[in-house]
mmCIF file of C-alpha atoms in Angstrom:
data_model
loop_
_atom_site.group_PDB
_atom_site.id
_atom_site.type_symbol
_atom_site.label_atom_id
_atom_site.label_comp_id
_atom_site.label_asym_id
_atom_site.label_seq_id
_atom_site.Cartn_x
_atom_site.Cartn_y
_atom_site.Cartn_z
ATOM 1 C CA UNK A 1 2.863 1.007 -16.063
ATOM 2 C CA UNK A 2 3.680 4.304 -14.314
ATOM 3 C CA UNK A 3 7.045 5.708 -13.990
ATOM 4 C CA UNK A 4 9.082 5.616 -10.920
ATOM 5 C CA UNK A 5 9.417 8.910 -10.477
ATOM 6 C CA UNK A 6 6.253 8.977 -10.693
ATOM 7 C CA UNK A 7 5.563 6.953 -7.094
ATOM 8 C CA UNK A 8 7.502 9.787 -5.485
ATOM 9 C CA UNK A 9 4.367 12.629 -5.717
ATOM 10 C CA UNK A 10 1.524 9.947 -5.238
ATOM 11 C CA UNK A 11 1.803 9.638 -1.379
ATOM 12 C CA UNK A 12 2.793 13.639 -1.566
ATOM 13 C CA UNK A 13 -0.339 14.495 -2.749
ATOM 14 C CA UNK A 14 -2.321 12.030 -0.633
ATOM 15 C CA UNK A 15 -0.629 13.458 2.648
ATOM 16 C CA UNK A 16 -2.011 16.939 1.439
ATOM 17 C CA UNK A 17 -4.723 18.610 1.767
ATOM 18 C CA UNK A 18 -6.522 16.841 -0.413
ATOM 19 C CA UNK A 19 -6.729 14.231 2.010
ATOM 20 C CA UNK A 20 -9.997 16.296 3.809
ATOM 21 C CA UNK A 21 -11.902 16.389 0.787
ATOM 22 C CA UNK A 22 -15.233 14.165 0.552
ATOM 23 C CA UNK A 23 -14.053 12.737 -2.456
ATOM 24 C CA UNK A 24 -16.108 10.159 -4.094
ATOM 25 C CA UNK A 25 -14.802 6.311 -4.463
ATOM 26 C CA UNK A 26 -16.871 5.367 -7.604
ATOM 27 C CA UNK A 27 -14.176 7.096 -9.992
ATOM 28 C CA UNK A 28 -11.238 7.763 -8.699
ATOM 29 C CA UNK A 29 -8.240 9.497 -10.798
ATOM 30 C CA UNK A 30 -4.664 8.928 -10.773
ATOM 31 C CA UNK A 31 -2.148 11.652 -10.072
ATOM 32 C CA UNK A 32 -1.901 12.278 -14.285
ATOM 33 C CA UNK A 33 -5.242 12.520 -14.304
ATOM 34 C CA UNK A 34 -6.576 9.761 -15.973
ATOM 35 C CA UNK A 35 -9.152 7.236 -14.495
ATOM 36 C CA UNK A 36 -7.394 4.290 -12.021
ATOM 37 C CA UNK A 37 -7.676 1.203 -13.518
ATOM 38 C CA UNK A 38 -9.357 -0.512 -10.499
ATOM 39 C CA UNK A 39 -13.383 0.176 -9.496
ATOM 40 C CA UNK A 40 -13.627 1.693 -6.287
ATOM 41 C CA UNK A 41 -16.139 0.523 -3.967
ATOM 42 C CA UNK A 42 -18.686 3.498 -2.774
ATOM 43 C CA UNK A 43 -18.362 2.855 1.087
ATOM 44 C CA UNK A 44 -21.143 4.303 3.197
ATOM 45 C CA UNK A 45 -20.698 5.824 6.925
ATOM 46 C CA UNK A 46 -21.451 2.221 8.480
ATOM 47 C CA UNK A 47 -18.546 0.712 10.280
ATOM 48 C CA UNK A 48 -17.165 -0.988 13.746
ATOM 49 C CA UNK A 49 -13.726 -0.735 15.493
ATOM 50 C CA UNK A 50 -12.157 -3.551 12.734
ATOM 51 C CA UNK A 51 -12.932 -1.245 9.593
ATOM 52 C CA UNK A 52 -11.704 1.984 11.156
ATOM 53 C CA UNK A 53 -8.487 -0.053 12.301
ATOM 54 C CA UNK A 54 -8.087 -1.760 8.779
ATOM 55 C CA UNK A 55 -8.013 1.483 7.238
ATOM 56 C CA UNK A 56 -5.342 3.409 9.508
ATOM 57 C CA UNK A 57 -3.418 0.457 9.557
ATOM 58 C CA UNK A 58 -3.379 -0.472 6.302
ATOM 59 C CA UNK A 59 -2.827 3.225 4.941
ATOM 60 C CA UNK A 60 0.478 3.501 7.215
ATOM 61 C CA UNK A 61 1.434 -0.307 5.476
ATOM 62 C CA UNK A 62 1.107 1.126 1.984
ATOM 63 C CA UNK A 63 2.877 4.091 2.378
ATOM 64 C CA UNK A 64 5.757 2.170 3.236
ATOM 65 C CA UNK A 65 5.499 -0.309 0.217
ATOM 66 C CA UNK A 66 5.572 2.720 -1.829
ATOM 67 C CA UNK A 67 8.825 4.074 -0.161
ATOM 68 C CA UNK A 68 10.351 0.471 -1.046
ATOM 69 C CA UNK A 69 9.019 0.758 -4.401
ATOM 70 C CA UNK A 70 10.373 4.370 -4.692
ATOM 71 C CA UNK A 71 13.520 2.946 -3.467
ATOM 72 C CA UNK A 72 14.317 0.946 -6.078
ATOM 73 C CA UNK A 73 14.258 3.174 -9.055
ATOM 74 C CA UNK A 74 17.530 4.567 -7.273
ATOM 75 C CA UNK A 75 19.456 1.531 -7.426
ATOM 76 C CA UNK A 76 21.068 -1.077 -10.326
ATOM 77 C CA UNK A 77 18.549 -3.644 -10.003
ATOM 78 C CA UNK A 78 17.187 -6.381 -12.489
ATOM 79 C CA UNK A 79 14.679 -5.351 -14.663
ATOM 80 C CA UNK A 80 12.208 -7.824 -13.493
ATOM 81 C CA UNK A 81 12.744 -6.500 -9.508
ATOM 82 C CA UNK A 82 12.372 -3.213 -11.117
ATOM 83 C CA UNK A 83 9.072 -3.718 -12.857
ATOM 84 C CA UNK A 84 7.749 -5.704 -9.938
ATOM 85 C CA UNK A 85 8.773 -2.610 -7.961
ATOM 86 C CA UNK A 86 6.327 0.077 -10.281
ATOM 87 C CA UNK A 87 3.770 -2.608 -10.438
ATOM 88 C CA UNK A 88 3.429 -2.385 -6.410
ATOM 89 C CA UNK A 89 3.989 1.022 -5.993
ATOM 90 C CA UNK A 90 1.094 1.493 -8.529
ATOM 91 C CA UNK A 91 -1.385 -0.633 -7.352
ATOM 92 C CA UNK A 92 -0.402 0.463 -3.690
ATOM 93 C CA UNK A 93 -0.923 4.036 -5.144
ATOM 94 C CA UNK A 94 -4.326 3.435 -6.064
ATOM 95 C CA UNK A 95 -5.280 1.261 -3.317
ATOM 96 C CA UNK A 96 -4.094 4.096 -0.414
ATOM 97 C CA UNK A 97 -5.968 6.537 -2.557
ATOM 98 C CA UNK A 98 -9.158 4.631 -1.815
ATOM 99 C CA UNK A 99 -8.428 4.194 1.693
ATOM 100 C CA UNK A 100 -7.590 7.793 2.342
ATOM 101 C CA UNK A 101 -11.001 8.446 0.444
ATOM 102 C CA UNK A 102 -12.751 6.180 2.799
ATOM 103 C CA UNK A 103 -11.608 8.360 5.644
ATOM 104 C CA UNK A 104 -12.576 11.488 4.635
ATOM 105 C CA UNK A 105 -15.599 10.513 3.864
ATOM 106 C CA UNK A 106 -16.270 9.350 7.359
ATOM 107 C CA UNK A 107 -14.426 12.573 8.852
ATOM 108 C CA UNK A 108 -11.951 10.759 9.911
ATOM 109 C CA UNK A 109 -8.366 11.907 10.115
ATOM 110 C CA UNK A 110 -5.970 9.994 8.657
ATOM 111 C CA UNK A 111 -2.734 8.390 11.706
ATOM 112 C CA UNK A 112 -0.075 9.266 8.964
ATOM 113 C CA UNK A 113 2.871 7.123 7.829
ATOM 114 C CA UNK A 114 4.511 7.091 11.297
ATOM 115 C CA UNK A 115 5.591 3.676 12.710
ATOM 116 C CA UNK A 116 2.786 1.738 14.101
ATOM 117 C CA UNK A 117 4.878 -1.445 15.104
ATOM 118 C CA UNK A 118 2.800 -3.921 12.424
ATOM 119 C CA UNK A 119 4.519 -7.276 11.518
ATOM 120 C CA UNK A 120 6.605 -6.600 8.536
ATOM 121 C CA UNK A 121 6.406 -2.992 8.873
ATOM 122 C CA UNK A 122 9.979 -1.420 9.013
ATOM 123 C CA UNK A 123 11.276 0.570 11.405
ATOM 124 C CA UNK A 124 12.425 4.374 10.463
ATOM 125 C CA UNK A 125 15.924 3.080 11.200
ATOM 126 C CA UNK A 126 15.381 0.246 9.267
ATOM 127 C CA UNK A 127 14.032 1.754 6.061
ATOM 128 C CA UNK A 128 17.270 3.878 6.537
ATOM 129 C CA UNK A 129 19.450 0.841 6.421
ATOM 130 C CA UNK A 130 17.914 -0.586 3.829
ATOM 131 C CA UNK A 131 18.258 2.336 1.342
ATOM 132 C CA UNK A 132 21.870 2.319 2.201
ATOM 133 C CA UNK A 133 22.688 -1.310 1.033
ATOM 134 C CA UNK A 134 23.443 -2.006 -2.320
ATOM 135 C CA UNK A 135 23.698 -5.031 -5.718
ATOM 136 C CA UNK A 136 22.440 -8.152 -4.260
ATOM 137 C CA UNK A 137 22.308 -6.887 -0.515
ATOM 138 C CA UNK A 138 19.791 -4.449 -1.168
ATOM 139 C CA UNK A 139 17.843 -6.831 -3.628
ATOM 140 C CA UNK A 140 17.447 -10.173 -0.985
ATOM 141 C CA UNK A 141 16.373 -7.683 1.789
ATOM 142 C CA UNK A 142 14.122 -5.668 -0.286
ATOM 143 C CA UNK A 143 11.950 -8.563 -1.071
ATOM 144 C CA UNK A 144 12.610 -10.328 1.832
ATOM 145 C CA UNK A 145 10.758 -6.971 3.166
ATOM 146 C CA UNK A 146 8.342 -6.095 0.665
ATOM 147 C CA UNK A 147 7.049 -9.742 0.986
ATOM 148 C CA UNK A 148 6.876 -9.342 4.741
ATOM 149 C CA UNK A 149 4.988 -6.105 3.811
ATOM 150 C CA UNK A 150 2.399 -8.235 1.553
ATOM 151 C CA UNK A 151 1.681 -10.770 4.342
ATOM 152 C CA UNK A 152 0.875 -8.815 6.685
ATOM 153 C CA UNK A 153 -1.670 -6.440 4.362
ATOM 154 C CA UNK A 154 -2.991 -10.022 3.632
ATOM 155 C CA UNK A 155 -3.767 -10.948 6.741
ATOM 156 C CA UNK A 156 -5.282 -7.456 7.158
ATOM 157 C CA UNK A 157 -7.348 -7.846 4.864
ATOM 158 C CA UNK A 158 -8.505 -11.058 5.699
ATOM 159 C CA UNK A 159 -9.376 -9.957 9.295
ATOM 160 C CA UNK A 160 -11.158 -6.942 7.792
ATOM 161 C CA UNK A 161 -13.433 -9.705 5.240
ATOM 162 C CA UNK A 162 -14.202 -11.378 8.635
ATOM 163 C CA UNK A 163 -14.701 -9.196 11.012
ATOM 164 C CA UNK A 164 -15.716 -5.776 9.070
ATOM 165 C CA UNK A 165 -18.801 -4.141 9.007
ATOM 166 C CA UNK A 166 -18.536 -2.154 6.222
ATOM 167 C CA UNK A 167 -19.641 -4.187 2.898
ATOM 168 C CA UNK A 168 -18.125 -2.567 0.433
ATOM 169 C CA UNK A 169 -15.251 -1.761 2.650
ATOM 170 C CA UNK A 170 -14.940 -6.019 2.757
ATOM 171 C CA UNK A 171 -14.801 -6.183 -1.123
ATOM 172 C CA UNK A 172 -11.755 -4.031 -1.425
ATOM 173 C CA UNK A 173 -10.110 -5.678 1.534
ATOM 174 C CA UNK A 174 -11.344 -8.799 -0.533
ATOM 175 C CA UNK A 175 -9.968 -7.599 -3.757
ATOM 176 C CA UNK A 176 -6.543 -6.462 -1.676
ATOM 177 C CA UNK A 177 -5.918 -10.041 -0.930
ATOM 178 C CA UNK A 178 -6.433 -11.037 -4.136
ATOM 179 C CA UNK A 179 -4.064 -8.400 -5.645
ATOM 180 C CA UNK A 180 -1.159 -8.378 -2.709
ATOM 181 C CA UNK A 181 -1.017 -12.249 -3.086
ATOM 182 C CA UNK A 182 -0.401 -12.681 -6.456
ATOM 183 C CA UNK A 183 2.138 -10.310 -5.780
ATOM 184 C CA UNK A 184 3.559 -12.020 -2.912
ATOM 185 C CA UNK A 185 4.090 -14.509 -5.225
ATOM 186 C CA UNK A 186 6.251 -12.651 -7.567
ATOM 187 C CA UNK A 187 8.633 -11.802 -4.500
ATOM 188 C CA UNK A 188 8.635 -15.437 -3.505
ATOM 189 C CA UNK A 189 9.678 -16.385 -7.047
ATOM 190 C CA UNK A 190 12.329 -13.566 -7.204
ATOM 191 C CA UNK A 191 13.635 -14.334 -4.436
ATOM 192 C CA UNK A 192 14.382 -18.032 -5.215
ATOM 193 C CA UNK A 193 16.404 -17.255 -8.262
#
């Protein structure tokens, strides 16, 4: 499981300019260097209006999860919100490192982490509140949050497995749903404690 201080240079070094290399998907590596643990689809130039969208979009939404994730490493939290924390922040690492991937190999420049007014995406203002709570306050709105933040890449991702072009684009949008949901589920169960 990675560190939490960890999360912090992750979306650094994606927003870098490593983000205009044509890196290729087939083996990625994580910021220590070693191998990610997921297969990364190879993901040609072919694509329509829904993949380019899925990818901006869904970029913006995982740079955000990791913030919350980041978050949480700063406060006195359970150690199962805490582990659920570096488990998304990790596998919303690696998945944003594909998807930043995908866009430079189309030559595409990625939107950035600015606010793109997404269901369950938090406002600047918002994120800023949120880091200021603390104890339980800061625990029932961080998942009631992060769990907003997982529906809506699920329904992303869904759209993107109808609706896509790109094939193996629609596998990692396939495997997303598979991954955020199970997650989603962890929040849901923390949250009812």
């Amino acid at each position: 499981m990675l560190r939490p201080t960890a999360l912090v240079v992750v979306p650094l070094l994606l927003l870098g300019p490593g983000c205009t290399t044509k890196a290729e998907l087939s083996t990625p590596e994580r910021a220590d260097g070693a191998a990610a643990t997921t297969a990364s689809p190879r993901v040609g130039a072919e694509r329509n209006e829904t993949d380019e969208a899925y990818v901006h979009e869904l970029s913006a939404m995982h740079q955000q999860a990791i913030s919350m994730s980041v978050m949480v490493a700063n406060k006195q939290v359970p150690a199962s919100l805490r582990d659920l924390a570096a488990e998304i922040g990790e596998s919303r690492s690696e998945e944003l490192r594909d998807l930043t991937a995908i866009l430079a190999r189309w030559d595409v420049k990625p939107h950035g982490a600015d606010f793109h007014g997404n269901p369950g995406e938090l406002t600047p203002r918002e994120m800023s509140d949120l880091y200021a709570l603390d104890g339980e306050q800061f625990e029932e709105k961080w998942l009631d949050r992060m769990a907003a933040n997982h529906r809506t890449a699920v329904a992303m991702s869904r759209a993107e497995v109808d609706r896509g072009l790109n094939l193996a684009l629609r596998e990692l949008a396939r495997r997303m749903v598979s991954v955020q949901g199970e997650q989603l589920d962890a929040l849901e169960g923390l949250a009812a404690e």
